[in-house]
mmCIF file of C-alpha atoms and ligand atoms in Angstrom:
data_model
loop_
_atom_site.group_PDB
_atom_site.id
_atom_site.type_symbol
_atom_site.label_atom_id
_atom_site.label_comp_id
_atom_site.label_asym_id
_atom_site.label_seq_id
_atom_site.Cartn_x
_atom_site.Cartn_y
_atom_site.Cartn_z
ATOM 1 C CA MET A 1 -12.027 37.037 76.610
ATOM 2 C CA LEU A 2 -14.571 35.717 73.978
ATOM 3 C CA SER A 3 -15.552 39.102 73.078
ATOM 4 C CA ARG A 4 -11.677 40.237 72.738
ATOM 5 C CA LEU A 5 -11.296 37.301 70.375
ATOM 6 C CA LEU A 6 -14.418 38.719 68.340
ATOM 7 C CA MET A 7 -12.793 42.043 68.159
ATOM 8 C CA VAL A 8 -9.481 40.965 66.917
ATOM 9 C CA LEU A 9 -11.279 38.880 64.246
ATOM 10 C CA LEU A 10 -13.443 41.630 63.210
ATOM 11 C CA LEU A 11 -10.364 44.168 62.891
ATOM 12 C CA MET A 12 -8.649 41.026 60.691
ATOM 13 C CA GLY A 13 -11.667 41.426 58.654
ATOM 14 C CA VAL A 14 -12.129 37.716 59.281
ATOM 15 C CA ILE A 15 -15.707 37.825 60.287
ATOM 16 C CA PHE A 16 -18.259 40.615 59.411
ATOM 17 C CA PRO A 17 -20.900 42.293 61.672
ATOM 18 C CA ALA A 18 -24.312 40.854 60.991
ATOM 19 C CA VAL A 19 -26.114 43.661 59.440
ATOM 20 C CA GLY A 20 -28.401 41.808 57.016
ATOM 21 C CA SER A 21 -27.180 39.513 54.184
ATOM 22 C CA ALA A 22 -25.124 41.705 52.109
ATOM 23 C CA GLY A 23 -25.284 44.918 54.224
ATOM 24 C CA GLY A 24 -22.260 46.774 55.508
ATOM 25 C CA GLN A 25 -20.443 45.848 52.071
ATOM 26 C CA GLU A 26 -19.499 48.949 49.986
ATOM 27 C CA ILE A 27 -17.882 49.474 46.746
ATOM 28 C CA VAL A 28 -15.796 52.698 45.745
ATOM 29 C CA VAL A 29 -16.051 53.527 41.982
ATOM 30 C CA TYR A 30 -14.271 56.291 40.049
ATOM 31 C CA SER A 31 -15.774 57.018 37.175
ATOM 32 C CA ALA A 32 -15.194 59.129 33.877
ATOM 33 C CA ARG A 33 -18.468 58.274 32.952
ATOM 34 C CA LYS A 34 -20.702 61.224 33.910
ATOM 35 C CA GLU A 35 -23.051 61.048 37.357
ATOM 36 C CA HIS A 36 -26.325 61.093 35.649
ATOM 37 C CA LEU A 37 -25.317 58.130 33.213
ATOM 38 C CA ILE A 38 -24.332 55.693 36.322
ATOM 39 C CA LYS A 39 -26.321 56.887 39.268
ATOM 40 C CA PRO A 40 -29.481 55.271 38.059
ATOM 41 C CA LEU A 41 -27.523 52.025 37.775
ATOM 42 C CA PHE A 42 -25.974 52.215 40.935
ATOM 43 C CA ASP A 43 -29.333 52.986 42.646
ATOM 44 C CA ARG A 44 -30.493 49.955 41.258
ATOM 45 C CA TYR A 45 -27.588 47.825 42.276
ATOM 46 C CA THR A 46 -27.920 48.988 45.926
ATOM 47 C CA GLN A 47 -31.531 48.308 46.109
ATOM 48 C CA LYS A 48 -31.142 44.807 44.837
ATOM 49 C CA THR A 49 -28.077 43.802 46.980
ATOM 50 C CA GLY A 50 -27.869 45.981 49.767
ATOM 51 C CA VAL A 51 -24.059 46.978 48.739
ATOM 52 C CA GLU A 52 -23.377 50.571 49.089
ATOM 53 C CA ILE A 53 -21.740 52.265 46.240
ATOM 54 C CA LYS A 54 -19.608 55.338 46.885
ATOM 55 C CA TYR A 55 -18.445 57.377 43.685
ATOM 56 C CA ILE A 56 -16.589 60.069 42.538
ATOM 57 C CA THR A 57 -16.613 61.376 38.842
ATOM 58 C CA GLY A 58 -14.247 63.501 37.146
ATOM 59 C CA LYS A 59 -12.139 63.684 33.856
ATOM 60 C CA ALA A 60 -10.481 60.322 32.562
ATOM 61 C CA GLY A 61 -7.017 61.861 32.802
ATOM 62 C CA ALA A 62 -7.469 63.467 36.126
ATOM 63 C CA LEU A 63 -8.883 59.865 37.777
ATOM 64 C CA LEU A 64 -6.122 58.010 36.359
ATOM 65 C CA GLU A 65 -3.350 60.454 37.552
ATOM 66 C CA ARG A 66 -5.198 60.114 41.230
ATOM 67 C CA LEU A 67 -4.928 56.176 40.935
ATOM 68 C CA LYS A 68 -1.603 56.192 40.209
ATOM 69 C CA ALA A 69 -0.667 58.723 42.880
ATOM 70 C CA GLU A 70 -2.664 56.734 45.616
ATOM 71 C CA GLY A 71 -1.082 53.647 44.536
ATOM 72 C CA GLU A 72 -1.946 50.815 47.049
ATOM 73 C CA ASN A 73 -3.530 53.432 49.482
ATOM 74 C CA THR A 74 -6.332 53.984 46.905
ATOM 75 C CA PRO A 75 -9.877 53.561 48.113
ATOM 76 C CA ALA A 76 -11.137 52.540 44.469
ATOM 77 C CA ASP A 77 -12.232 49.240 43.796
ATOM 78 C CA LEU A 78 -13.300 49.932 40.119
ATOM 79 C CA PHE A 79 -12.431 52.040 37.641
ATOM 80 C CA ILE A 80 -14.897 53.277 34.838
ATOM 81 C CA THR A 81 -13.657 55.316 31.740
ATOM 82 C CA VAL A 82 -14.330 56.149 28.254
ATOM 83 C CA ASP A 83 -12.387 55.068 25.216
ATOM 84 C CA ALA A 84 -10.206 51.691 24.823
ATOM 85 C CA GLY A 85 -7.125 54.120 24.552
ATOM 86 C CA ASN A 86 -7.736 55.353 28.125
ATOM 87 C CA LEU A 87 -8.741 51.908 29.495
ATOM 88 C CA TRP A 88 -5.307 50.574 27.939
ATOM 89 C CA ARG A 89 -3.141 53.248 29.130
ATOM 90 C CA ALA A 90 -4.781 52.294 32.679
ATOM 91 C CA ALA A 91 -3.827 48.663 32.337
ATOM 92 C CA ARG A 92 -0.487 49.868 31.001
ATOM 93 C CA VAL A 93 0.526 52.047 34.233
ATOM 94 C CA GLY A 94 -0.411 49.119 36.494
ATOM 95 C CA VAL A 95 -3.515 50.518 38.313
ATOM 96 C CA LEU A 96 -5.859 47.567 36.969
ATOM 97 C CA GLN A 97 -5.939 43.816 37.674
ATOM 98 C CA PRO A 98 -6.611 41.300 35.492
ATOM 99 C CA VAL A 99 -10.042 38.922 36.462
ATOM 100 C CA ALA A 100 -10.998 35.893 35.059
ATOM 101 C CA SER A 101 -14.562 35.703 34.887
ATOM 102 C CA LYS A 102 -16.687 33.425 32.890
ATOM 103 C CA VAL A 103 -19.664 35.915 33.163
ATOM 104 C CA LEU A 104 -17.691 38.742 31.614
ATOM 105 C CA ALA A 105 -16.271 36.386 28.876
ATOM 106 C CA GLU A 106 -19.804 35.374 28.031
ATOM 107 C CA ASN A 107 -21.286 39.001 28.135
ATOM 108 C CA VAL A 108 -18.492 41.078 26.421
ATOM 109 C CA PRO A 109 -17.550 39.974 23.042
ATOM 110 C CA ALA A 110 -13.816 39.235 22.729
ATOM 111 C CA HIS A 111 -13.028 42.216 20.645
ATOM 112 C CA LEU A 112 -14.342 44.723 23.074
ATOM 113 C CA ARG A 113 -12.157 43.712 26.003
ATOM 114 C CA ASP A 114 -8.639 43.481 26.861
ATOM 115 C CA PRO A 115 -6.965 40.467 25.848
ATOM 116 C CA GLY A 116 -5.440 40.355 29.376
ATOM 117 C CA GLN A 117 -8.503 40.702 30.979
ATOM 118 C CA ASN A 118 -7.644 43.964 32.976
ATOM 119 C CA TRP A 119 -10.787 45.756 31.591
ATOM 120 C CA PHE A 120 -13.830 45.020 29.705
ATOM 121 C CA GLY A 121 -16.230 47.178 27.611
ATOM 122 C CA LEU A 122 -19.873 48.208 29.031
ATOM 123 C CA SER A 123 -21.158 50.208 25.886
ATOM 124 C CA VAL A 124 -20.131 50.429 22.443
ATOM 125 C CA ARG A 125 -19.991 54.100 20.724
ATOM 126 C CA ALA A 126 -19.847 54.076 17.123
ATOM 127 C CA ARG A 127 -17.679 57.263 15.588
ATOM 128 C CA THR A 128 -19.295 57.807 12.102
ATOM 129 C CA LEU A 129 -19.884 60.309 9.512
ATOM 130 C CA VAL A 130 -22.570 63.183 9.992
ATOM 131 C CA TYR A 131 -23.150 65.473 6.887
ATOM 132 C CA ASN A 132 -25.425 68.448 5.903
ATOM 133 C CA THR A 133 -28.519 67.293 4.192
ATOM 134 C CA ARG A 134 -28.713 70.630 2.029
ATOM 135 C CA ALA A 135 -25.125 70.282 0.725
ATOM 136 C CA GLY A 136 -25.967 67.567 -1.773
ATOM 137 C CA VAL A 137 -23.326 65.188 -0.771
ATOM 138 C CA LEU A 138 -24.995 61.990 0.176
ATOM 139 C CA ASP A 139 -24.106 60.168 -3.079
ATOM 140 C CA ARG A 140 -20.448 61.066 -2.852
ATOM 141 C CA LEU A 141 -20.063 59.651 0.632
ATOM 142 C CA SER A 142 -18.375 56.283 1.309
ATOM 143 C CA THR A 143 -15.439 56.039 3.533
ATOM 144 C CA TYR A 144 -13.141 57.588 6.310
ATOM 145 C CA GLU A 145 -10.541 57.214 3.794
ATOM 146 C CA ALA A 146 -12.168 58.941 0.882
ATOM 147 C CA LEU A 147 -12.546 62.024 2.896
ATOM 148 C CA ALA A 148 -8.797 62.587 1.898
ATOM 149 C CA ASP A 149 -9.716 63.059 -1.710
ATOM 150 C CA PRO A 150 -9.068 66.618 -2.951
ATOM 151 C CA ALA A 151 -12.881 66.575 -3.907
ATOM 152 C CA TRP A 152 -13.500 67.410 -0.229
ATOM 153 C CA LYS A 153 -11.210 70.234 -0.234
ATOM 154 C CA GLY A 154 -12.432 73.050 2.225
ATOM 155 C CA LYS A 155 -15.496 70.728 3.159
ATOM 156 C CA LEU A 156 -14.191 68.599 5.976
ATOM 157 C CA VAL A 157 -14.710 69.507 9.634
ATOM 158 C CA LEU A 158 -12.837 67.792 12.342
ATOM 159 C CA ARG A 159 -12.574 67.736 16.212
ATOM 160 C CA THR A 160 -8.959 68.301 17.481
ATOM 161 C CA SER A 161 -6.574 65.624 17.317
ATOM 162 C CA LYS A 162 -5.966 65.915 21.143
ATOM 163 C CA LYS A 163 -9.127 63.828 22.010
ATOM 164 C CA VAL A 164 -8.530 60.228 22.573
ATOM 165 C CA TYR A 165 -11.543 59.496 20.465
ATOM 166 C CA ASN A 166 -9.627 60.789 17.123
ATOM 167 C CA GLN A 167 -6.313 59.105 18.308
ATOM 168 C CA SER A 168 -8.100 55.885 18.551
ATOM 169 C CA LEU A 169 -9.789 56.580 15.170
ATOM 170 C CA VAL A 170 -6.084 57.028 13.532
ATOM 171 C CA ALA A 171 -4.764 54.089 15.369
ATOM 172 C CA SER A 172 -7.540 51.785 13.707
ATOM 173 C CA LEU A 173 -6.303 53.388 10.249
ATOM 174 C CA ILE A 174 -2.733 52.450 11.173
ATOM 175 C CA ALA A 175 -4.008 48.929 11.938
ATOM 176 C CA ASP A 176 -5.852 48.487 8.814
ATOM 177 C CA HIS A 177 -3.519 50.118 6.315
ATOM 178 C CA GLY A 178 -0.163 50.253 7.642
ATOM 179 C CA PRO A 179 1.686 53.572 8.987
ATOM 180 C CA GLN A 180 2.434 55.104 5.479
ATOM 181 C CA GLU A 181 -0.784 54.877 3.878
ATOM 182 C CA ALA A 182 -2.726 55.989 7.208
ATOM 183 C CA GLU A 183 -0.427 59.113 7.232
ATOM 184 C CA ASN A 184 -1.473 59.843 3.744
ATOM 185 C CA MET A 185 -4.876 59.789 4.361
ATOM 186 C CA VAL A 186 -4.916 61.916 7.642
ATOM 187 C CA ALA A 187 -2.635 64.296 5.691
ATOM 188 C CA GLY A 188 -5.509 64.575 2.956
ATOM 189 C CA TRP A 189 -8.086 65.326 5.943
ATOM 190 C CA VAL A 190 -6.109 68.046 6.690
ATOM 191 C CA ALA A 191 -5.685 69.586 3.407
ATOM 192 C CA ASN A 192 -9.265 69.467 3.055
ATOM 193 C CA LEU A 193 -10.235 70.926 6.386
ATOM 194 C CA ALA A 194 -12.776 73.866 6.287
ATOM 195 C CA ALA A 195 -11.794 75.531 9.402
ATOM 196 C CA ASP A 196 -9.421 74.796 12.364
ATOM 197 C CA PRO A 197 -10.316 71.529 14.455
ATOM 198 C CA PHE A 198 -12.991 72.320 16.934
ATOM 199 C CA ALA A 199 -12.761 71.627 20.767
ATOM 200 C CA ASN A 200 -15.611 68.874 20.755
ATOM 201 C CA ASP A 201 -17.942 66.929 18.790
ATOM 202 C CA THR A 202 -20.918 69.049 19.355
ATOM 203 C CA LYS A 203 -18.967 72.133 17.908
ATOM 204 C CA ALA A 204 -18.074 70.111 14.921
ATOM 205 C CA LEU A 205 -21.904 69.108 14.377
ATOM 206 C CA GLU A 206 -22.884 72.644 14.589
ATOM 207 C CA ALA A 207 -20.236 73.873 12.256
ATOM 208 C CA VAL A 208 -21.661 71.423 9.506
ATOM 209 C CA ALA A 209 -25.196 72.353 10.567
ATOM 210 C CA ALA A 210 -24.291 76.088 10.038
ATOM 211 C CA GLY A 211 -22.694 75.254 6.624
ATOM 212 C CA ILE A 212 -19.174 75.791 7.345
ATOM 213 C CA GLY A 213 -18.439 72.491 5.948
ATOM 214 C CA ASP A 214 -20.173 69.509 4.465
ATOM 215 C CA VAL A 215 -19.257 66.582 6.632
ATOM 216 C CA THR A 216 -17.730 65.580 10.015
ATOM 217 C CA ILE A 217 -16.721 62.634 12.136
ATOM 218 C CA VAL A 218 -18.368 62.234 15.581
ATOM 219 C CA ASN A 219 -19.606 59.779 18.169
ATOM 220 C CA THR A 220 -23.281 59.333 17.334
ATOM 221 C CA TYR A 221 -24.942 60.125 20.789
ATOM 222 C CA TYR A 222 -23.480 63.627 20.191
ATOM 223 C CA PHE A 223 -25.353 63.668 17.152
ATOM 224 C CA GLY A 224 -28.523 62.581 19.225
ATOM 225 C CA ARG A 225 -28.162 64.870 21.969
ATOM 226 C CA LEU A 226 -27.943 67.939 19.429
ATOM 227 C CA LEU A 227 -30.899 66.590 17.475
ATOM 228 C CA LYS A 228 -33.078 66.078 20.668
ATOM 229 C CA LYS A 229 -32.440 69.958 21.320
ATOM 230 C CA GLN A 230 -32.935 71.028 17.957
ATOM 231 C CA PRO A 231 -34.835 68.493 15.477
ATOM 232 C CA ASP A 232 -34.747 70.748 12.690
ATOM 233 C CA LEU A 233 -30.776 71.168 12.196
ATOM 234 C CA PRO A 234 -30.024 70.030 8.633
ATOM 235 C CA LEU A 235 -27.835 66.688 9.834
ATOM 236 C CA ALA A 236 -27.976 63.055 9.304
ATOM 237 C CA ILE A 237 -25.968 59.856 9.934
ATOM 238 C CA PHE A 238 -24.052 58.011 7.036
ATOM 239 C CA TRP A 239 -22.426 54.789 8.039
ATOM 240 C CA PRO A 240 -19.007 54.412 6.210
ATOM 241 C CA ASN A 241 -16.741 51.703 5.237
ATOM 242 C CA GLN A 242 -19.779 49.407 4.926
ATOM 243 C CA GLY A 243 -18.249 47.530 1.941
ATOM 244 C CA SER A 244 -14.579 47.489 3.501
ATOM 245 C CA SER A 245 -13.691 47.546 7.048
ATOM 246 C CA GLY A 246 -16.718 48.701 8.954
ATOM 247 C CA VAL A 247 -17.538 51.532 11.146
ATOM 248 C CA HIS A 248 -15.116 52.813 13.666
ATOM 249 C CA VAL A 249 -16.417 51.729 17.082
ATOM 250 C CA ASN A 250 -14.870 52.368 20.497
ATOM 251 C CA VAL A 251 -16.140 51.187 24.065
ATOM 252 C CA SER A 252 -16.695 52.898 27.457
ATOM 253 C CA GLY A 253 -15.686 50.074 30.136
ATOM 254 C CA ALA A 254 -14.194 49.213 33.340
ATOM 255 C CA GLY A 255 -11.761 47.352 35.442
ATOM 256 C CA ILE A 256 -11.046 46.375 39.078
ATOM 257 C CA THR A 257 -8.376 48.491 40.352
ATOM 258 C CA ALA A 258 -4.807 46.442 41.171
ATOM 259 C CA HIS A 259 -5.313 47.590 45.034
ATOM 260 C CA ALA A 260 -9.248 47.197 45.153
ATOM 261 C CA LYS A 261 -10.250 46.493 49.065
ATOM 262 C CA HIS A 262 -13.313 44.989 47.908
ATOM 263 C CA ARG A 263 -12.455 43.043 44.708
ATOM 264 C CA GLN A 264 -14.988 40.285 44.873
ATOM 265 C CA ALA A 265 -18.035 42.913 45.596
ATOM 266 C CA ALA A 266 -16.571 44.952 42.590
ATOM 267 C CA LEU A 267 -16.040 42.063 40.365
ATOM 268 C CA GLN A 268 -20.075 41.225 41.300
ATOM 269 C CA LEU A 269 -20.770 44.810 40.358
ATOM 270 C CA LEU A 270 -18.871 44.629 37.013
ATOM 271 C CA GLU A 271 -20.466 41.485 36.210
ATOM 272 C CA TRP A 272 -23.899 42.766 36.739
ATOM 273 C CA LEU A 273 -23.119 45.791 34.666
ATOM 274 C CA SER A 274 -22.476 43.370 31.577
ATOM 275 C CA GLY A 275 -25.560 41.334 32.060
ATOM 276 C CA THR A 276 -28.926 41.559 30.494
ATOM 277 C CA GLU A 277 -30.482 43.677 33.361
ATOM 278 C CA ALA A 278 -28.172 46.614 33.296
ATOM 279 C CA GLN A 279 -27.169 46.720 29.707
ATOM 280 C CA GLN A 280 -30.310 48.334 28.114
ATOM 281 C CA GLN A 281 -30.062 51.050 30.600
ATOM 282 C CA PHE A 282 -26.091 51.500 30.638
ATOM 283 C CA ALA A 283 -26.138 51.828 27.040
ATOM 284 C CA ALA A 284 -29.729 53.686 26.522
ATOM 285 C CA LEU A 285 -28.721 56.634 28.819
ATOM 286 C CA ASN A 286 -26.146 57.903 26.633
ATOM 287 C CA MET A 287 -27.688 56.587 23.404
ATOM 288 C CA GLU A 288 -25.164 53.743 22.773
ATOM 289 C CA TYR A 289 -25.154 50.405 22.121
ATOM 290 C CA PRO A 290 -25.117 47.508 24.508
ATOM 291 C CA VAL A 291 -21.871 45.429 24.181
ATOM 292 C CA ASN A 292 -24.159 42.470 25.241
ATOM 293 C CA ALA A 293 -25.607 40.651 22.170
ATOM 294 C CA GLN A 294 -28.557 39.472 23.880
ATOM 295 C CA VAL A 295 -29.605 43.195 24.701
ATOM 296 C CA GLU A 296 -31.840 45.109 22.341
ATOM 297 C CA VAL A 297 -30.674 48.545 21.225
ATOM 298 C CA ASP A 298 -32.741 51.504 22.099
ATOM 299 C CA PRO A 299 -35.724 52.310 19.969
ATOM 300 C CA LEU A 300 -34.217 55.928 19.291
ATOM 301 C CA VAL A 301 -30.927 54.762 18.645
ATOM 302 C CA LYS A 302 -32.257 52.081 16.266
ATOM 303 C CA GLU A 303 -33.650 54.619 14.066
ATOM 304 C CA TRP A 304 -30.398 55.741 13.045
ATOM 305 C CA GLY A 305 -30.171 52.502 11.353
ATOM 306 C CA GLY A 306 -28.005 49.218 11.509
ATOM 307 C CA PHE A 307 -24.213 48.995 10.539
ATOM 308 C CA VAL A 308 -21.417 46.867 10.271
ATOM 309 C CA ALA A 309 -18.727 47.657 12.834
ATOM 310 C CA ASN A 310 -14.916 47.379 12.158
ATOM 311 C CA PRO A 311 -14.398 44.050 14.360
ATOM 312 C CA MET A 312 -10.741 44.997 15.342
ATOM 313 C CA ASN A 313 -9.962 44.480 18.963
ATOM 314 C CA VAL A 314 -10.077 47.971 20.586
ATOM 315 C CA ALA A 315 -7.175 47.266 22.438
ATOM 316 C CA ARG A 316 -5.359 48.098 19.409
ATOM 317 C CA TYR A 317 -6.008 51.596 19.813
ATOM 318 C CA GLY A 318 -4.072 51.654 22.813
ATOM 319 C CA GLU A 319 -1.492 49.653 21.430
ATOM 320 C CA LEU A 320 -1.227 52.173 18.379
ATOM 321 C CA GLN A 321 -2.049 55.487 20.329
ATOM 322 C CA ALA A 322 1.462 56.922 20.356
ATOM 323 C CA GLU A 323 2.344 55.994 17.008
ATOM 324 C CA ALA A 324 -1.247 57.663 15.989
ATOM 325 C CA ILE A 325 -0.536 60.865 17.930
ATOM 326 C CA LYS A 326 3.092 61.296 16.351
ATOM 327 C CA LEU A 327 1.666 60.613 12.920
ATOM 328 C CA MET A 328 -1.166 63.464 13.437
ATOM 329 C CA ASP A 329 1.644 65.905 14.673
ATOM 330 C CA ARG A 330 3.649 65.109 11.560
ATOM 331 C CA VAL A 331 1.050 65.949 9.167
ATOM 332 C CA ASN A 332 -0.228 69.018 11.470
ATOM 333 C CA TYR A 333 -3.468 68.036 12.553
ATOM 334 C CA LYS A 334 -3.829 70.257 15.471
HETATM 335 FE FE1 LIG B 401 -17.906 61.525 24.354
#
């Protein structure tokens, strides 16, 4: 009789078999952040807590579609992805749930998380200017906006407008300047292109290094990766908008899924990822910046110098994403 009651309670999930303190618990993560950037942290968390973390990695869009298709049957508890535009979209289509967490509110600055608490930034990525050091242009560099000036005709290299990073950048221009002025600027960029937009940030950097153009707009970690492999490339970082809006920053981040089966455990992991112990490594593994202000920037990243970042709430990039895409389409930014 007793054993039968025990079995029923076990099936109902009311009590857990005693397998160590936290043993037997698991969390399922869908991650658009690549395996080598998350696995070391997950391994450390499991070692510390005994909580098993199962994960799959994939492209941001594909994982979001999967979450939508699985609906309430999803095994995923935590969704990790890159770009506030993607996080915003995930919240918008209802695959995330809001969480009230004092720890996350303390560790993640307000402008780097969803005002609705559906997602939280875990690392900061700066989208900045990189120029060819042999082109003699340093004293003419100033802002993203100034790259629309005809003085840069045939000198600007850009990545495709299809990438969410650029959609977020243009969204921030709309937020800072209004739609008409933003459109004039992006039209100016297109008029100044040295070549058709490139498929990714690395190809854009290589084009500038090869002298196809003088300057491009990329995330700093791509610069870091390329220079690690080819330290002699004639490329350097320039921090734009230091007397105005600040450098455009974005986040990688995460949210608890709407139908998480291990909600509390996933929240504990998310809180840990935002804490001092995990933040250093989470940012450093991809040469990014920690969101947690208590944590030091990686020494290699620090060499690129300090900068003032645009303090805009990154959720704006999601809110203005559709408008940004239409704008880029109108000015024929491919
Ligand atoms: Fe990236």
